[in-house]
């Protein structure tokens, strides 16, 4: 039983990662046989993984058409950004006066790793660090429900970010600079951090639709 559960989770992670990185592109048709061959796994863990991926909106499994990789609709992207702006500016308002030195150190370490990923043009690592920065601020706010909501959208957000950066890799420097500004405002205990966060997310949203 434990082995089957492990294989199911491995299949889920591998297929999801290929969707996030657009190795499996939106609108592409897949088959169980293709996945079995590419992942070197049996049918059962792959079927279980597909059930989970379908529940999360990454694929649609049809008895007639097979497995279809879903795109993220324009409406969903717009809604996710609007939600993030509301929640993440609130997070900044909550923490800017009480953020601890230890929490600032954690954000500083993230920024330093982000700077290196930007210099190395490592888009995958940069996207991961980008979301870790935003989640850390949410966790520092202490509102578990907000963090839970952001975590629920984490994979879709990473997919959006990767698409952003693959379209125009130079954007990593802009994202890094804006994170640096937010961090500096937090270090200064400056309420401008909320406005900087709002501008950062609004501009990211506008860039996506260009």
Coordinates of C-alpha atoms in Angstrom, one line a residue:
X1 CA 0.0 0.0 0.0
X2 CA 2.8 2.5 1.0
X3 CA 4.6 1.7 -2.3
X4 CA 1.5 2.3 -4.4
X5 CA 0.9 5.6 -2.6
X6 CA 4.5 6.7 -3.1
X7 CA 4.3 5.9 -6.8
X8 CA 1.0 7.7 -7.1
X9 CA 2.6 10.8 -5.6
X10 CA 5.7 10.5 -7.8
X11 CA 3.5 10.3 -10.9
X12 CA 1.5 13.3 -9.8
X13 CA 4.6 15.4 -9.2
X14 CA 6.2 14.4 -12.5
X15 CA 3.2 15.0 -14.7
X16 CA 2.4 18.3 -12.9
X17 CA 6.0 19.5 -13.3
X18 CA 5.8 18.8 -17.0
X19 CA 2.6 20.8 -17.3
X20 CA 4.0 23.7 -15.3
X21 CA 7.0 23.9 -17.5
X22 CA 4.9 23.4 -20.6
X23 CA 6.6 20.2 -21.7
X24 CA 3.0 19.2 -21.9
X25 CA 1.4 22.2 -23.5
X26 CA -2.1 23.6 -23.0
X27 CA -4.5 21.9 -25.4
X28 CA -2.2 19.0 -25.9
X29 CA -3.7 15.5 -25.9
X30 CA -2.0 12.8 -23.9
X31 CA -2.6 9.1 -23.5
X32 CA -2.1 6.8 -20.6
X33 CA 0.3 4.8 -22.9
X34 CA 2.4 8.0 -23.5
X35 CA 2.6 8.7 -19.8
X36 CA 3.4 5.0 -19.0
X37 CA 6.3 5.1 -21.5
X38 CA 7.6 8.5 -20.6
X39 CA 7.5 8.1 -16.8
X40 CA 8.4 4.4 -16.8
X41 CA 5.5 3.6 -14.5
X42 CA 2.6 1.3 -14.4
X43 CA -1.0 2.3 -15.2
X44 CA -2.4 2.4 -11.7
X45 CA -0.3 5.2 -10.1
X46 CA -0.7 7.2 -13.3
X47 CA -4.5 6.9 -13.3
X48 CA -4.5 7.9 -9.6
X49 CA -2.3 10.9 -10.4
X50 CA -4.7 12.0 -13.2
X51 CA -7.7 11.9 -10.9
X52 CA -5.9 14.4 -8.6
X53 CA -4.6 16.6 -11.4
X54 CA -8.1 16.7 -12.9
X55 CA -9.6 17.8 -9.5
X56 CA -7.0 20.6 -9.4
X57 CA -7.9 21.8 -12.9
X58 CA -4.7 20.8 -14.7
X59 CA -6.2 18.2 -17.0
X60 CA -9.5 16.9 -18.3
X61 CA -9.9 13.2 -18.6
X62 CA -12.4 12.2 -21.3
X63 CA -13.3 8.6 -22.3
X64 CA -13.7 9.8 -25.9
X65 CA -10.8 12.3 -26.3
X66 CA -8.3 11.0 -23.8
X67 CA -6.3 13.3 -21.5
X68 CA -6.4 17.0 -22.4
X69 CA -4.0 19.5 -20.8
X70 CA -6.0 22.5 -19.6
X71 CA -4.9 26.1 -20.0
X72 CA -5.5 28.7 -17.4
X73 CA -8.3 31.0 -18.6
X74 CA -7.8 34.7 -18.8
X75 CA -10.6 35.1 -16.3
X76 CA -9.0 32.8 -13.8
X77 CA -5.6 34.6 -14.2
X78 CA -7.3 38.0 -13.7
X79 CA -9.2 36.7 -10.6
X80 CA -6.1 35.1 -9.1
X81 CA -4.2 38.4 -9.4
X82 CA -7.1 40.4 -7.9
X83 CA -7.2 38.0 -5.0
X84 CA -3.5 38.2 -4.5
X85 CA -3.5 42.0 -4.5
X86 CA -6.2 42.1 -1.8
X87 CA -4.6 39.5 0.4
X88 CA -0.9 40.3 0.0
X89 CA -1.3 44.0 0.5
X90 CA -3.2 43.2 3.7
X91 CA -0.3 40.9 4.8
X92 CA 2.2 43.8 4.4
X93 CA -0.1 46.1 6.4
X94 CA -0.2 43.5 9.1
X95 CA 3.5 42.9 9.5
X96 CA 5.4 46.1 8.6
X97 CA 5.4 47.3 12.2
X98 CA 6.1 44.0 14.0
X99 CA 8.3 42.0 11.6
X100 CA 11.2 40.5 13.5
X101 CA 14.9 40.6 12.7
X102 CA 14.8 36.8 12.2
X103 CA 12.0 37.1 9.7
X104 CA 13.9 39.9 7.9
X105 CA 16.9 37.6 7.8
X106 CA 14.9 34.9 6.1
X107 CA 13.6 37.3 3.5
X108 CA 17.2 38.6 3.0
X109 CA 18.4 35.1 2.3
X110 CA 15.6 34.6 -0.2
X111 CA 16.6 37.8 -1.9
X112 CA 20.2 36.8 -2.2
X113 CA 19.3 33.4 -3.7
X114 CA 16.9 35.2 -6.0
X115 CA 19.7 37.6 -7.2
X116 CA 21.9 34.6 -8.0
X117 CA 19.1 32.8 -9.9
X118 CA 18.4 36.0 -11.9
X119 CA 22.1 36.3 -12.7
X120 CA 22.2 32.7 -13.8
X121 CA 19.0 33.1 -15.8
X122 CA 17.6 30.0 -13.9
X123 CA 14.0 30.7 -14.6
X124 CA 12.7 27.5 -12.8
X125 CA 14.6 28.3 -9.6
X126 CA 13.7 32.0 -9.8
X127 CA 10.0 31.2 -10.0
X128 CA 10.2 28.9 -7.0
X129 CA 12.1 31.6 -4.9
X130 CA 9.6 34.2 -6.1
X131 CA 6.7 32.3 -4.6
X132 CA 8.6 31.5 -1.4
X133 CA 9.2 35.2 -0.8
X134 CA 5.4 35.9 -1.1
X135 CA 4.4 32.9 1.1
X136 CA 7.0 33.8 3.7
X137 CA 5.4 37.3 4.1
X138 CA 2.0 35.6 4.4
X139 CA 3.2 33.2 7.0
X140 CA 4.7 36.1 9.0
X141 CA 1.3 37.8 9.1
X142 CA 0.0 34.9 11.1
X143 CA -3.2 34.6 9.2
X144 CA -3.4 30.9 8.5
X145 CA -6.5 31.2 6.2
X146 CA -4.8 33.7 3.9
X147 CA -1.7 31.5 3.7
X148 CA -3.9 28.4 3.0
X149 CA -5.6 30.3 0.1
X150 CA -2.3 31.3 -1.4
X151 CA -1.0 27.7 -1.0
X152 CA -4.1 26.4 -2.8
X153 CA -3.1 28.6 -5.9
X154 CA 0.6 28.0 -5.6
X155 CA 1.0 25.7 -8.6
X156 CA -1.2 27.8 -10.8
X157 CA 0.8 30.9 -9.8
X158 CA 4.1 29.1 -10.5
X159 CA 2.7 28.2 -13.9
X160 CA 1.8 31.8 -14.6
X161 CA 5.2 33.0 -13.4
X162 CA 7.1 30.5 -15.5
X163 CA 5.1 31.5 -18.6
X164 CA 5.9 35.2 -17.8
X165 CA 9.6 34.6 -17.5
X166 CA 10.0 32.2 -20.5
X167 CA 8.2 34.8 -22.6
X168 CA 10.7 37.5 -21.6
X169 CA 13.5 36.2 -19.3
X170 CA 14.8 39.7 -18.7
X171 CA 11.8 40.2 -16.4
X172 CA 13.6 38.3 -13.7
X173 CA 15.6 41.4 -13.0
X174 CA 12.5 43.6 -12.7
X175 CA 10.8 41.1 -10.3
X176 CA 14.0 40.9 -8.2
X177 CA 14.3 44.7 -8.0
X178 CA 10.7 45.0 -6.8
X179 CA 11.2 42.3 -4.1
X180 CA 14.2 44.2 -3.0
X181 CA 12.2 47.4 -2.6
X182 CA 9.5 45.6 -0.6
X183 CA 12.2 44.1 1.7
X184 CA 13.8 47.5 2.2
X185 CA 10.4 49.0 3.2
X186 CA 9.9 46.2 5.7
X187 CA 13.4 46.8 7.1
X188 CA 12.5 50.4 7.5
X189 CA 9.1 49.5 9.1
X190 CA 7.6 51.7 6.4
X191 CA 3.9 51.3 5.5
X192 CA 4.9 51.9 1.8
X193 CA 5.6 48.2 1.7
X194 CA 1.8 47.6 1.0
X195 CA 1.8 50.1 -1.9
X196 CA 5.0 48.5 -3.3
X197 CA 3.4 45.1 -3.1
X198 CA 0.2 46.3 -4.8
X199 CA 2.2 47.9 -7.6
X200 CA 4.4 44.8 -8.0
X201 CA 1.4 42.5 -8.4
X202 CA -0.5 45.0 -10.6
X203 CA 2.4 45.4 -13.0
X204 CA 3.0 41.6 -13.1
X205 CA -0.7 41.3 -14.1
X206 CA -0.4 43.9 -16.8
X207 CA 2.8 42.4 -18.2
X208 CA 1.1 39.0 -18.5
X209 CA -1.6 40.4 -20.8
X210 CA 0.8 42.4 -23.0

